Coordinates of C-alpha atoms in Angstrom, one line a residue:
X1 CA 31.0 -117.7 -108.3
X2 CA 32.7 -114.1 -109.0
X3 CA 31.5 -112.2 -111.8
X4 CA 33.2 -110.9 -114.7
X5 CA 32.9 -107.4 -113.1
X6 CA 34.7 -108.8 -109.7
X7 CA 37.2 -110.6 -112.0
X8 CA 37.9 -107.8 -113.9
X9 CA 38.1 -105.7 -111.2
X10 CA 40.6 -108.1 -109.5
X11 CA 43.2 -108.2 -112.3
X12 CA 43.5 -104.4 -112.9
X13 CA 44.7 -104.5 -109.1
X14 CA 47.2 -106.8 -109.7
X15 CA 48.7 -105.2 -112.4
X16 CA 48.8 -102.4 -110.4
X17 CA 50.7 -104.4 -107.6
X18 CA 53.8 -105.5 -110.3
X19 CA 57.2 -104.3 -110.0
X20 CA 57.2 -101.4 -112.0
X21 CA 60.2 -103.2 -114.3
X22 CA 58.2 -106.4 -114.7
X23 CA 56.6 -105.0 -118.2
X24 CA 60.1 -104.0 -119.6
X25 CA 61.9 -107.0 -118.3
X26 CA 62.3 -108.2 -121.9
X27 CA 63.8 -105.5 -123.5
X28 CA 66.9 -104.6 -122.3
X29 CA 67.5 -100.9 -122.1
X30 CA 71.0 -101.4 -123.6
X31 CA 73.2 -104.4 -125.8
X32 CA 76.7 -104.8 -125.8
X33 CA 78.7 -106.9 -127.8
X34 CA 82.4 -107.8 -126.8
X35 CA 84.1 -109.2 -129.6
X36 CA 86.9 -111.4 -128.7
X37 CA 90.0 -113.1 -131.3
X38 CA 92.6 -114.8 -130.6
X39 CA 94.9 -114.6 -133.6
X40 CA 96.4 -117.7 -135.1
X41 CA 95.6 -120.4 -132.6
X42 CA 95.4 -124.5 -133.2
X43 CA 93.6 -126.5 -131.1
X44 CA 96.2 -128.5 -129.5
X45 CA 98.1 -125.8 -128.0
X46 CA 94.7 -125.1 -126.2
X47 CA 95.0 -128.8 -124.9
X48 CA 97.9 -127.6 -124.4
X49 CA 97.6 -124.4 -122.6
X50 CA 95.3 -126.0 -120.3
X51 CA 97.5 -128.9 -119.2
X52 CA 100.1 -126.1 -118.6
X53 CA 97.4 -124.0 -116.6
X54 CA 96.5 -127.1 -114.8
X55 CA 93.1 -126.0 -114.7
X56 CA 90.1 -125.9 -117.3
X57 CA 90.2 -122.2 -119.4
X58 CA 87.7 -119.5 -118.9
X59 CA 87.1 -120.4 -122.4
X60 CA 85.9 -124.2 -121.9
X61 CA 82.8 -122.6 -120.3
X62 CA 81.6 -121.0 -123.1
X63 CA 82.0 -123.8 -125.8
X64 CA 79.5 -124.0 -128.6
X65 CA 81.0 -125.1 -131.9
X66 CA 82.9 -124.0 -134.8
X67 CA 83.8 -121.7 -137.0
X68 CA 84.8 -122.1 -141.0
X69 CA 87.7 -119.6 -142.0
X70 CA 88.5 -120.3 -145.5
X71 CA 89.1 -116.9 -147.6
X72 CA 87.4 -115.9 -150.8
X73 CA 90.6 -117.0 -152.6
X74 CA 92.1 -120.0 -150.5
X75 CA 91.1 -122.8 -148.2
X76 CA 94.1 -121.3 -146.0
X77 CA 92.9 -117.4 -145.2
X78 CA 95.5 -114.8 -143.9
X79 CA 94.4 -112.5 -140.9
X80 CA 93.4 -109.8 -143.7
X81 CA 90.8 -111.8 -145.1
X82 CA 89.8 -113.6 -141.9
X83 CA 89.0 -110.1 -140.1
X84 CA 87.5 -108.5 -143.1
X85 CA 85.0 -111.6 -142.8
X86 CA 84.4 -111.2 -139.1
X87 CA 84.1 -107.7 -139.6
X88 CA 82.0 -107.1 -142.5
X89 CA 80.5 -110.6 -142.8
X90 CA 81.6 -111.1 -146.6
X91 CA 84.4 -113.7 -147.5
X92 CA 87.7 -111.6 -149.7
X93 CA 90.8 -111.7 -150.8
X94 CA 94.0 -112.2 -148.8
X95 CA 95.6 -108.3 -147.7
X96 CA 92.4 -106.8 -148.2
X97 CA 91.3 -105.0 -145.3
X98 CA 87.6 -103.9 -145.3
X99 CA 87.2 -104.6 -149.2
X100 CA 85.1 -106.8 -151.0
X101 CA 87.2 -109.5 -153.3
X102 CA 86.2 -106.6 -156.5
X103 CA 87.3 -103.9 -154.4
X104 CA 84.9 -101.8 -153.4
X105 CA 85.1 -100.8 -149.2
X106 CA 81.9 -102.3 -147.3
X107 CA 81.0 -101.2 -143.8
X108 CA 82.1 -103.4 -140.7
X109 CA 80.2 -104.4 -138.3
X110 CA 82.2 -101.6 -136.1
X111 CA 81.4 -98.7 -138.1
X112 CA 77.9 -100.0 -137.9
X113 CA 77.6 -100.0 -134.5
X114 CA 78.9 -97.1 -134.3
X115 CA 76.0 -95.3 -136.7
X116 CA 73.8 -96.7 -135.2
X117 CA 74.7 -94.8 -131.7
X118 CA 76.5 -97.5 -129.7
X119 CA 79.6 -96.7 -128.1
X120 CA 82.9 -98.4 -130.2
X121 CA 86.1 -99.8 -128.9
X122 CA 89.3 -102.2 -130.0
X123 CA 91.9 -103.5 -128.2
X124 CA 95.3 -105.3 -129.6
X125 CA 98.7 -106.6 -128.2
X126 CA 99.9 -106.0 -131.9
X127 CA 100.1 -102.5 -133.3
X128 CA 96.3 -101.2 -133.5
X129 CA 97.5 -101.0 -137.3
X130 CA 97.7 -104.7 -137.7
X131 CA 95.6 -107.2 -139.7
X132 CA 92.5 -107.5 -137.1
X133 CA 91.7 -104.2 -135.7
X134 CA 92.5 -102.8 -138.7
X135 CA 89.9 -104.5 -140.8
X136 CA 87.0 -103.6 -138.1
X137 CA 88.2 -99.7 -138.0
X138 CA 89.8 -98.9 -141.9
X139 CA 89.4 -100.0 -145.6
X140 CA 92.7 -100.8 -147.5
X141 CA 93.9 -103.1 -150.5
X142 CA 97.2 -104.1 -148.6
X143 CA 97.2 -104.7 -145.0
X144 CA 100.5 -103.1 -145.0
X145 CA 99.9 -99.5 -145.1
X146 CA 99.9 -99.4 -141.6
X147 CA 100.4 -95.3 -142.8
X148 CA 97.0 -94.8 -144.7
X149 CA 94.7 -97.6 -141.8
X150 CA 96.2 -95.8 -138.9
X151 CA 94.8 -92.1 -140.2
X152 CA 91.6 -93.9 -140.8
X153 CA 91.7 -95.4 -137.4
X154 CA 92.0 -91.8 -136.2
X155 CA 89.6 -90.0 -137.7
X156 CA 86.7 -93.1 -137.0
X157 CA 85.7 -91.3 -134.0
X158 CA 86.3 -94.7 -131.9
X159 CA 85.8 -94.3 -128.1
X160 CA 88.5 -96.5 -127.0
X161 CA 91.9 -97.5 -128.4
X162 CA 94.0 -99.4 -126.7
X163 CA 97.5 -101.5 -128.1
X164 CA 100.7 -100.9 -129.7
X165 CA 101.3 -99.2 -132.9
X166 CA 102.6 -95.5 -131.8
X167 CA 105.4 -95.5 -134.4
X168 CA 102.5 -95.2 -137.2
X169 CA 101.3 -91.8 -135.3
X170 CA 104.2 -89.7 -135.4
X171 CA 105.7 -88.4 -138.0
X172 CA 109.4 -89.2 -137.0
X173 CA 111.2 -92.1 -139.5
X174 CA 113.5 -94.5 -138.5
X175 CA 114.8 -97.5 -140.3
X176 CA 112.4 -99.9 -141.9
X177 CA 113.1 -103.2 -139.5
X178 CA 111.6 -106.9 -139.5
X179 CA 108.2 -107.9 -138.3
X180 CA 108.3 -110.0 -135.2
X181 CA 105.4 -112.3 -136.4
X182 CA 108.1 -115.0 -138.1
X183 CA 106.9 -113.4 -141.3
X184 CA 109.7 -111.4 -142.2
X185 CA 108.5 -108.8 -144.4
X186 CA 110.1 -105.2 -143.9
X187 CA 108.0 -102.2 -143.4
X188 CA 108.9 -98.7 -142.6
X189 CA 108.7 -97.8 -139.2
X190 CA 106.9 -94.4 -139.4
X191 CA 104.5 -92.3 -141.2
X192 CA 105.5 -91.9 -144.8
X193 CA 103.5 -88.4 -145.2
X194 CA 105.0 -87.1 -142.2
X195 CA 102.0 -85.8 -140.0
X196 CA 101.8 -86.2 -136.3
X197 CA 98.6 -88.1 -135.8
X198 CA 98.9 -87.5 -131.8
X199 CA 97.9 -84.2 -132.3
X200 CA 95.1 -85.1 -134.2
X201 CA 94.5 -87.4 -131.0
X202 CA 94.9 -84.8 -128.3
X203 CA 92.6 -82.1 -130.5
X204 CA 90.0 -84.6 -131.0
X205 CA 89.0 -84.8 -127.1
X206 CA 91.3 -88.3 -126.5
X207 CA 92.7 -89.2 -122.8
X208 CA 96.4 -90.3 -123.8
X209 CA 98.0 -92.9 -121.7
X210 CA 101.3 -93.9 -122.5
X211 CA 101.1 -96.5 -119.6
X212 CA 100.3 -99.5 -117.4
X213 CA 99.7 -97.4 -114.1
X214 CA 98.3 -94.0 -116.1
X215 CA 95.8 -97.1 -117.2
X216 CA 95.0 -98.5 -114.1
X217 CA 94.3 -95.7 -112.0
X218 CA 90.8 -94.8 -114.1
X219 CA 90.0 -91.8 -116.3
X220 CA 87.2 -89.7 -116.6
X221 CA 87.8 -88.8 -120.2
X222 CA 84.8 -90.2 -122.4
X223 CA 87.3 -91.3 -125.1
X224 CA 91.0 -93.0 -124.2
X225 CA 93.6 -93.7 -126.3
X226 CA 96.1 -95.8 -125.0
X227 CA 99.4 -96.4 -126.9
X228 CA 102.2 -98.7 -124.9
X229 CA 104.3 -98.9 -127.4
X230 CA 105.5 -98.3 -130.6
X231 CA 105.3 -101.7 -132.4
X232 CA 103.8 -104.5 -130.6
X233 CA 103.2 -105.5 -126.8
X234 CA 105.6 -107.8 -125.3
X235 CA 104.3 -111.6 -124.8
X236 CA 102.8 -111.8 -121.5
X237 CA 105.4 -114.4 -120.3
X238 CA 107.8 -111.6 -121.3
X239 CA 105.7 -108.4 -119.8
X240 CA 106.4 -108.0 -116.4
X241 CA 110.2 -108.7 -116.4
X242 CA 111.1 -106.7 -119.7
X243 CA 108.2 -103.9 -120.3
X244 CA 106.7 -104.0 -116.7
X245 CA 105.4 -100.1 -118.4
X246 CA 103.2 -102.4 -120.1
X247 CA 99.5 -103.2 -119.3
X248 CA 98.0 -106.7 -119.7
X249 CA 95.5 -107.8 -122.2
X250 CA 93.5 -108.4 -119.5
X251 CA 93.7 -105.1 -118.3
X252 CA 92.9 -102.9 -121.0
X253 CA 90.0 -105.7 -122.1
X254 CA 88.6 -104.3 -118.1
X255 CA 89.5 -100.7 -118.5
X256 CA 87.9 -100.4 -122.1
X257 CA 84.6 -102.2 -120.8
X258 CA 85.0 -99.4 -117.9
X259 CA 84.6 -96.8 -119.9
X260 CA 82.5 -98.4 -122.8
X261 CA 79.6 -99.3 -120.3
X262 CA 79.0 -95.8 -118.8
X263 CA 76.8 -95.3 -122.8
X264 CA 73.7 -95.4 -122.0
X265 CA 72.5 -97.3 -125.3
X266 CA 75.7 -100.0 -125.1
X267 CA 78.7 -100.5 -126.9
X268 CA 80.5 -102.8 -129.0
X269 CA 83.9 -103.8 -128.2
X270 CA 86.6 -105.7 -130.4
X271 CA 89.7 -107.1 -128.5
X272 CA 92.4 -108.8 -130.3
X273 CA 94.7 -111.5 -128.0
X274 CA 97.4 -110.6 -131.4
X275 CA 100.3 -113.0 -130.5
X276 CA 99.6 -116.2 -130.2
X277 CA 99.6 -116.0 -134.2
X278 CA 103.1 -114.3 -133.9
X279 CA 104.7 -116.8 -131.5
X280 CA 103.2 -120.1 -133.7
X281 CA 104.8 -118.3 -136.9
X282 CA 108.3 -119.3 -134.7
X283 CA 106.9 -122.4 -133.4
X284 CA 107.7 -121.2 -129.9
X285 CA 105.4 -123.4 -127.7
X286 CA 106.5 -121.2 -124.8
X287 CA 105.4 -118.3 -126.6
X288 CA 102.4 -119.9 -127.7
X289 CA 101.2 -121.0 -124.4
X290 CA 101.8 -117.2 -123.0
X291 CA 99.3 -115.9 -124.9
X292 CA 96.6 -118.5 -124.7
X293 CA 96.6 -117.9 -121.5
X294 CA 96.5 -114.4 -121.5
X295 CA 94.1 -114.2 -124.0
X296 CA 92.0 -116.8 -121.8
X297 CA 92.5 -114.1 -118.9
X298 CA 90.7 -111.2 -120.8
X299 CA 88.1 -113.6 -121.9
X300 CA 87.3 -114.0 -118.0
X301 CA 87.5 -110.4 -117.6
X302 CA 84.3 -109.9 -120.4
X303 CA 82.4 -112.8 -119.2
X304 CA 82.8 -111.8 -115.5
X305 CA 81.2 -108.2 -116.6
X306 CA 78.6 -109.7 -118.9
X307 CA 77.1 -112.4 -116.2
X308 CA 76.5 -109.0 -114.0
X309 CA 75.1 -107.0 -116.9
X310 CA 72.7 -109.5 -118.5
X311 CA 72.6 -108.2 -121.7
X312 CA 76.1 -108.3 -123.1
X313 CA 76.9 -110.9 -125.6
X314 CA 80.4 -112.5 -125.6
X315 CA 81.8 -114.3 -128.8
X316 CA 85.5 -115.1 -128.9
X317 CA 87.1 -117.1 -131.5
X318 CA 89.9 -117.4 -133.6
X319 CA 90.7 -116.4 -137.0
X320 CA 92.5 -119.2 -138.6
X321 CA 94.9 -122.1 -136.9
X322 CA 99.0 -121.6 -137.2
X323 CA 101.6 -123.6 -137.3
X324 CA 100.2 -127.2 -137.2
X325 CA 101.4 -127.3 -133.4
X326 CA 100.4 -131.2 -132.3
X327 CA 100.8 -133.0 -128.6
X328 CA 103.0 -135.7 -130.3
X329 CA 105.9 -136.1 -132.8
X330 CA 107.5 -138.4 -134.8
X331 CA 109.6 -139.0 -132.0
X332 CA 106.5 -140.5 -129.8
X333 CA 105.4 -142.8 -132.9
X334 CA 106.2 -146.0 -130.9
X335 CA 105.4 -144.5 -126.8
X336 CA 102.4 -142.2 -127.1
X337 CA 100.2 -144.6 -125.3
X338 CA 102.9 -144.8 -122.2
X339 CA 102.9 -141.0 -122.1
X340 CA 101.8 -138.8 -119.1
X341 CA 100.9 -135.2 -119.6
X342 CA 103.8 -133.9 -117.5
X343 CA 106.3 -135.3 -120.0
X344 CA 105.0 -132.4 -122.5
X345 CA 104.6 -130.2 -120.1
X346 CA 107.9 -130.0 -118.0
X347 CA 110.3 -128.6 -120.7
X348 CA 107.9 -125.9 -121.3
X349 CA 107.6 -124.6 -117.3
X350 CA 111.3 -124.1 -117.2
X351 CA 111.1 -121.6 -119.4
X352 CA 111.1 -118.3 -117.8
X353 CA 111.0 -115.9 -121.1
X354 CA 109.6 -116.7 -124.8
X355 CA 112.1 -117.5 -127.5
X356 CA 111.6 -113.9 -128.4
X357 CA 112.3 -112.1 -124.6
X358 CA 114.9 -114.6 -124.5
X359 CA 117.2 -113.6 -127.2
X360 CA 116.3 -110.1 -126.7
X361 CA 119.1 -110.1 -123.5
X362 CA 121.7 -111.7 -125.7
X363 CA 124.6 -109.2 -125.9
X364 CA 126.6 -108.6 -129.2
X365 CA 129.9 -110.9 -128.1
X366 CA 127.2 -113.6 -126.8
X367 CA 129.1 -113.8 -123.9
X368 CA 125.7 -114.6 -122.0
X369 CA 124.7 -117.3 -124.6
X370 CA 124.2 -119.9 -121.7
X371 CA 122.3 -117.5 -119.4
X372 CA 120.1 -116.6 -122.3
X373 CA 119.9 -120.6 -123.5
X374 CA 118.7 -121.1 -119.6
X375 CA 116.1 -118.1 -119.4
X376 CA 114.5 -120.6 -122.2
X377 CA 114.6 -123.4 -120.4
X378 CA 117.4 -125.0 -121.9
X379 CA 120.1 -124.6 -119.4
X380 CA 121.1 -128.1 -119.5
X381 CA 122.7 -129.2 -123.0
X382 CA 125.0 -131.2 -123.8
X383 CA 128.1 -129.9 -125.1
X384 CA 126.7 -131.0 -128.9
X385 CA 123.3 -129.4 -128.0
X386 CA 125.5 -126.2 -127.0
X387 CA 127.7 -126.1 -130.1
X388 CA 124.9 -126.2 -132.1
X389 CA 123.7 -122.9 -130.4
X390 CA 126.9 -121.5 -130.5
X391 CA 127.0 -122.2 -134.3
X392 CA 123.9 -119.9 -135.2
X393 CA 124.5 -117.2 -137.8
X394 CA 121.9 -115.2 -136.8
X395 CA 119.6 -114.2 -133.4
X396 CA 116.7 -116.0 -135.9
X397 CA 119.1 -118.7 -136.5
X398 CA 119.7 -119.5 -133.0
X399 CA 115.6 -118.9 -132.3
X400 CA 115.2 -121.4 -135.0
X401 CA 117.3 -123.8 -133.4
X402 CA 116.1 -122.9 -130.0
X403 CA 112.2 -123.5 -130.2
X404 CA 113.4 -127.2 -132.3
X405 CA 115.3 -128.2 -129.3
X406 CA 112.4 -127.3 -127.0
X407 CA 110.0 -128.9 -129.5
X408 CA 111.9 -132.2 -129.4
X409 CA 112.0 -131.9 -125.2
X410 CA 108.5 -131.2 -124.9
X411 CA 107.2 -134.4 -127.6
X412 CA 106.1 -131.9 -130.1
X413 CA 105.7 -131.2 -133.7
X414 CA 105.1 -128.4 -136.0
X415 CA 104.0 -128.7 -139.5
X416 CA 104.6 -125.2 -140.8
X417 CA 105.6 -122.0 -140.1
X418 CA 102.7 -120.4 -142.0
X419 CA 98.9 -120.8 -141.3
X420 CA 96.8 -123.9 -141.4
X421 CA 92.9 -124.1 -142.7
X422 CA 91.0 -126.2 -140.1
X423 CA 87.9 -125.1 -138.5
X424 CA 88.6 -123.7 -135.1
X425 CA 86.4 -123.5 -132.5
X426 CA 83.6 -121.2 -131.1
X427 CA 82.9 -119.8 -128.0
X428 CA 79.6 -117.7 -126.9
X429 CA 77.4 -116.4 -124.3
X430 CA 74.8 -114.2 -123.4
X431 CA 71.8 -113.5 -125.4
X432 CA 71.6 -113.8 -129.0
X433 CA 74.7 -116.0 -128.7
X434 CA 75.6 -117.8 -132.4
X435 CA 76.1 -121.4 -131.7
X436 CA 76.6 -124.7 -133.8
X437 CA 79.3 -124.8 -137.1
X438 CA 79.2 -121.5 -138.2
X439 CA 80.6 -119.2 -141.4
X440 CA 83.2 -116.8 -139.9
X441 CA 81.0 -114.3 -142.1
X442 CA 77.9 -115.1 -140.0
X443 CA 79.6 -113.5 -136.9
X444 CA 78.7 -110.3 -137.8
X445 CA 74.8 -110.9 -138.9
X446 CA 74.5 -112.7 -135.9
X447 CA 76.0 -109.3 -133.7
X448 CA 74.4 -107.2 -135.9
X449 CA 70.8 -108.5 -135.5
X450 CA 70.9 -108.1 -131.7
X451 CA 72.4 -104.7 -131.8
X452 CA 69.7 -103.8 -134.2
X453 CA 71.1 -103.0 -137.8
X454 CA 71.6 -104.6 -140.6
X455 CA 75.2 -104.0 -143.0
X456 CA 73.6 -105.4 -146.0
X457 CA 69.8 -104.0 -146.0
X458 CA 69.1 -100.3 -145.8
X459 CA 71.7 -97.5 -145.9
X460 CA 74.7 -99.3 -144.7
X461 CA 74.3 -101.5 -147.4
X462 CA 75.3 -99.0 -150.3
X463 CA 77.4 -96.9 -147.8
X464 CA 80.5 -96.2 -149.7
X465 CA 80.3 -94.9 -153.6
X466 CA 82.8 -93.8 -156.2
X467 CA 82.9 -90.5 -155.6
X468 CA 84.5 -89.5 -158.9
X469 CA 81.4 -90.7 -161.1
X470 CA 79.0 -89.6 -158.5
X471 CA 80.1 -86.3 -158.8
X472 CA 80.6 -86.2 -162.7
X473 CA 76.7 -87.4 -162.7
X474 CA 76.3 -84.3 -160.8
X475 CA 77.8 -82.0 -162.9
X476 CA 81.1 -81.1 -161.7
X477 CA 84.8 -81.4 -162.8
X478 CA 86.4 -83.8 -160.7
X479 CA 90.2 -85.2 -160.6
X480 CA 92.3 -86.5 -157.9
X481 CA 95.1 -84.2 -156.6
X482 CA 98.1 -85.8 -155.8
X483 CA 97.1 -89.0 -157.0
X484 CA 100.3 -90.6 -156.3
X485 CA 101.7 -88.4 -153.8
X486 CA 101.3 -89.5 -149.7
X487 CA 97.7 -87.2 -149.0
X488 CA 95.6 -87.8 -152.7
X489 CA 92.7 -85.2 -152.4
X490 CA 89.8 -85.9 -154.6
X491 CA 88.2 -82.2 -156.6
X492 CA 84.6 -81.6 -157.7
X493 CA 84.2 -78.1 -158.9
X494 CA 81.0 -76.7 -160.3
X495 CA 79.7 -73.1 -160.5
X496 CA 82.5 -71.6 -158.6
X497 CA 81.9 -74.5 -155.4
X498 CA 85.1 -76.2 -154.7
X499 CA 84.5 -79.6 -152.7
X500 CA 88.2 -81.3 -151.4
X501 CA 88.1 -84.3 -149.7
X502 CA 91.1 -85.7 -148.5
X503 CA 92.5 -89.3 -148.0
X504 CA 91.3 -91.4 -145.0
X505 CA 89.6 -88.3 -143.2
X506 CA 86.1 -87.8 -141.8
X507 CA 85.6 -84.5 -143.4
X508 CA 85.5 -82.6 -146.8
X509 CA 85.8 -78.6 -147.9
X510 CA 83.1 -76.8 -149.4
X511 CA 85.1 -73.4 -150.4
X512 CA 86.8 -71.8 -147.0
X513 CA 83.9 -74.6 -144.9
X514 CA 85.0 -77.6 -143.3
X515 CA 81.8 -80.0 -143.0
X516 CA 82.0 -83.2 -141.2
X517 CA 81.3 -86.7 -142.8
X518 CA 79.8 -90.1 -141.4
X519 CA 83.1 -92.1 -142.7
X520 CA 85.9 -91.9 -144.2
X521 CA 87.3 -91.4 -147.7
X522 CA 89.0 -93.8 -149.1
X523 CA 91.3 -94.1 -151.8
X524 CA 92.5 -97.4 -152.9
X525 CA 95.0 -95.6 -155.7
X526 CA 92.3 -96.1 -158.8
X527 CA 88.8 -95.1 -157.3
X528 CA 88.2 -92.5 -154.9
X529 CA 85.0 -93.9 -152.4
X530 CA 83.5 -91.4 -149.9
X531 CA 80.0 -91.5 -148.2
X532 CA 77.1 -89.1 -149.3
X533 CA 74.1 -88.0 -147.4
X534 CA 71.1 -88.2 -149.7

C-alpha cells in the first residue's frame, strides 16, 4: 500500500512527463471563421447540380439543417435585407445595407471581427459593391449606391478584397447600362463624385492584382486587393473560354485563406458564390448549374483548409431561394414516375456557354444566330423552334426564349423570375458549428461567440451615434457641408476647434490634424452617424 507521500510524489512526475501542448490543447491559439453564401439558390437546382456533377457536392458533407430568411418587412427578403441579417444578426428592411429597419447603422459581424484584432476578408463573383459583401463591409439606405459602399469598403481597412466591381473605383464615367442579374434596373457605371479610389488603394499599403495568373503566383503583401473586372465575373461555365484573365471562385476563396491564415490571432473571411442568384433571375438552368458547382468547388477549398487547421469554422448557406426552379413541369404531369435522371440532365450537358456567354458572341446582323443557338445547346431546332429565335426583338428577347426552350427540353419549370421565401438549407463544420433550423440572424451570434465578441452587449453595441446631436450636447455649432452635394462633410466648431468629418471615410480633422477613426462616417442624407471614443 503506497502512501499519500509516494502517491503524491508519483503524480507530480507524470505531469512532468506530458507533452508540453497537452494543458493548452483546448484552447486554440487562433479561430477563424469562413463565411460562405451562395446567392439566390433553390433546392432543386442543388438536386440538380449534383445529378449534373454525377457525384455527391462538397456541400452534402456538411449538412445540418436550415435557415429562415424572411426580411423585417416581407416573407420574401431581397439580398439587402438577407445580408444585413447575416451580417449584423438583426432582421431589416429590403435595400438597406447595414441599417436597422428605423435606420440607424449597426456593426456587422465583419467590422466586429475586425476590432476585435482578427484578420478580415470578402470575396465575390459580383462587383464587391453588390448586395452581400456590401452589407458585411458598408452601411447604406439603398443598396444601389454602389458610389458611397465602395468608399466605405475602402477605407474599412479590410485585409483581402477580391471580385469584380472596379468601375466603382475610378473616377472615369461611362454610360449608365443594365444589370446582368435579370433585374433590369439601370445604374451608372462609375463614381459619381469623381475620385479615383485605386489611389486610395495603392496609398493604403494594398497588393493590386488585376489578374488570374498575378493571383496565382502568391504575394507577400499583408493586404491584396484583387479587382478582375469592372462589373461582375463571368459564370464559370463561361470563364475560361471568354475571360480566361479571370480567376475562379475557388481560387481566390484559396488565395484569400493564404494570406488570411498567416495572423497569428485568425481571421474571418466572407466569400460570396454571387451568381447563381443572377443566372435563376433568367431562369437559365445552365447558368444556374455553373455556379452551384463552382460555388460547391470553393466550399471544398475552406473545408479542405479547416480539417488541417482544427479550429476554423465553416458555415455556408444561402440567402434566399430564386426562381422557383423544380425537376418537373407541367409537361411531366402524366410521366414523372417513368422518368430517369438523364432525361433532365442531357439538354443541359450540351450546353457549352450560359444563356448569357452565349448571346454575348452574337454579332449585330445575327449572321451567327445558329452557332450561338448551338453554343447553348440548342443546335438542333426545328425550323418553327428556329423562327421563333429568329423572331426576337431583343438579345433579352431571344435569352427569354432561349432558357424556355431549354427549360421545356430539360422537364423543367420556373415559377418566377424574382425570389422565392422557403427556408433553404444549412451547412457547418468545425467547432462551434450552428446546427438545427436556425434564424438567418442567429448566424452571426453563433460566429461571434466563438470569435469572442459580442455586437449587441458592450461597445459594439452602441457603436455608431448621431453625430450632429452628440456634438451640439457638447457644445459646438455643427451643420453638414454639402449636404446634398457627392462628399457631405459634417462641422462641429467650438472655441476656435474645427472638427470635419467627411462621408464614408475612416478619419476626421481637428484644425490642420488628420486623426484616424475605428469606422466609418456615415451619412444616410438626414443624420450624420460617426463613432466616438469615450
Amino acid at each position: 500500500m503506497k502512501t499519500i507521500k509516494q502517491l503524491t510524489i508519483l503524480l507530480s512526475l507524470l505531469t512532468l512527463t506530458l507533452p508540453a501542448h497537452s494543458t493548452t490543447a483546448a484552447t486554440p491559439l487562433h479561430k477563424n471563421v469562413i463565411l460562405m453564401i451562395m446567392d439566390g439558390t433553390n433546392s432543386d437546382i442543388l438536386t440538380l447540380s449534383r445529378w449534373y456533377r454525377g457525384t455527391d457536392l462538397k456541400l452534402d458533407t456538411i449538412l445540418r439543417g436550415g435557415v429562415r430568411t424572411y426580411s423585417a418587412q416581407s416573407a420574401i427578403t431581397d439580398s439587402a435585407a438577407a445580408g444585413s441579417a447575416m451580417a449584423t444578426g438583426v432582421k431589416t428592411k429590403p435595400d438597406y445595407i447595414g441599417m436597422n429597419p428605423d435606420r440607424l447603422p449597426v456593426l456587422t459581424v465583419l467590422e466586429g471581427a475586425k476590432l476585435s484584432g482578427y484578420k478580415t476578408g470578402i470575396v465575390s463573383t459580383s462587383p464587391i459593391q453588390h448586395a452581400t459583401p456590401a452589407a458585411f463591409t458598408s452601411h447604406v439606405l439603398n443598396r444601389d449606391e454602389f458610389g458611397d459602399i465602395g468608399e466605405q469598403q475602402v477605407y474599412q481597412g479590410l485585409d483581402v478584397v477580391l471580385g469584380g466591381g472596379g468601375a466603382w473605383l475610378k473616377p472615369q464615367a461611362k454610360e449608365p447600362t443594365k444589370d446582368d442579374d435579370g433585374m433590369l434596373k439601370t445604374k451608372q457605371i462609375s463614381r459619381e463624385d469623381g475620385e479615383n479610389l485605386f489611389k486610395e488603394i495603392h496609398s493604403s499599403g494594398y497588393e493590386l492584382v488585376r489578374k488570374r495568373d498575378e493571383l496565382l503566383r502568391g504575394t507577400t503583401s499583408p493586404k491584396l486587393w484583387g479587382v478582375f473586372a469592372d462589373e461582375d465575373i463571368s459564370y464559370e461555365l463561361d470563364r475560361p473560354q471568354l475571360n480566361p484573365d479571370e480567376p475562379s471562385l475557388a481560387e481566390m476563396t484559396r488565395a484569400a485563406i493564404d494570406r488570411l491564415s498567416q495572423g497569428e490571432k485568425g481571421f474571418f473571411l466572407m466569400v460570396e458564390g454571387s451568381k447563381v442568384d443572377w443566372a435563376a433571375h433568367k431562369n437559365d438552368p445552365v447558368g444556374m448549374i455553373s455556379e452551384v458547382l463552382s460555388f460547391d468547388d470553393a466550399v471544398r477549398e475552406a473545408l479542405d483548409f479547416a480539417r488541417k487547421d482544427g479550429n476554423t469554422m465553416v458555415v455556408a448557406v444561402t440567402d434566399h431561394g430564386n426562381s422557383g426552379l423544380t425537376l418537373g413541369n407541367h409537361g411531366t404531369n402524366g410521366d414523372y414516375k417513368r422518368l430517369p435522371a438523364d432525361r433532365f440532365i442531357k439538354p443541359l450537358k450540351k450546353a457549352r456557354l450560359t444563356v448569357k456567354g452565349a448571346t454575348s458572341q452574337l454579332k449585330k446582323d445575327r449572321s451567327n444566330l445558329k452557332e450561338v443557338l448551338s453554343s447553348y445547346g440548342l443546335g438542333d431546332l426545328s425550323k418553327k423552334e428556329f423562327g421563333i429565335m429568329e423572331a426576337a426583338k431583343s438579345v433579352d428577347d431571344l435569352e427569354n426564349k432561349m432558357v424556355k426552350l431549354m427549360a421545356k427540353r430539360a422537364n423543367l419549370g420556373f415559377t418566377t423570375h424574382g425570389h422565392t421565401g422557403e427556408d433553404v438549407f444549412l451547412y457547418s463544420y468545425g467547432p462551434g458549428k450552428p446546427v438545427g433550423l436556425i434564424e438567418n440572424t442567429d448566424i452571426p451570434r453563433v460566429i461571434s461567440d466563438y470569435m469572442g465578441f459580442s455586437l449587441w452587449t458592450g461597445p459594439f453595441a452602441s457603436w455608431f451615434v448621431d453625430g450632429v446631436k452628440y456634438y451640439q450636447d457638447m457644445g459646438y455649432e455643427v451643420l453638414v457641408e454639402g449636404r446634398t452635394s457627392k462628399n457631405p462633410v459634417m462641422v462641429a466648431e467650438r472655441d476656435g476647434e474645427v472638427l470635419r468629418f467627411p462621408e464614408n471615410k475612416d478619419f476626421y480633422w481637428r484644425n490642420d490634424e488628420k486623426l484616424r477613426l475605428k469606422s466609418v462616417n456615415v451619412y444616410d442624407g438626414e443624420s450624420f452617424y460617426v463613432h466616438v471614443e469615450e
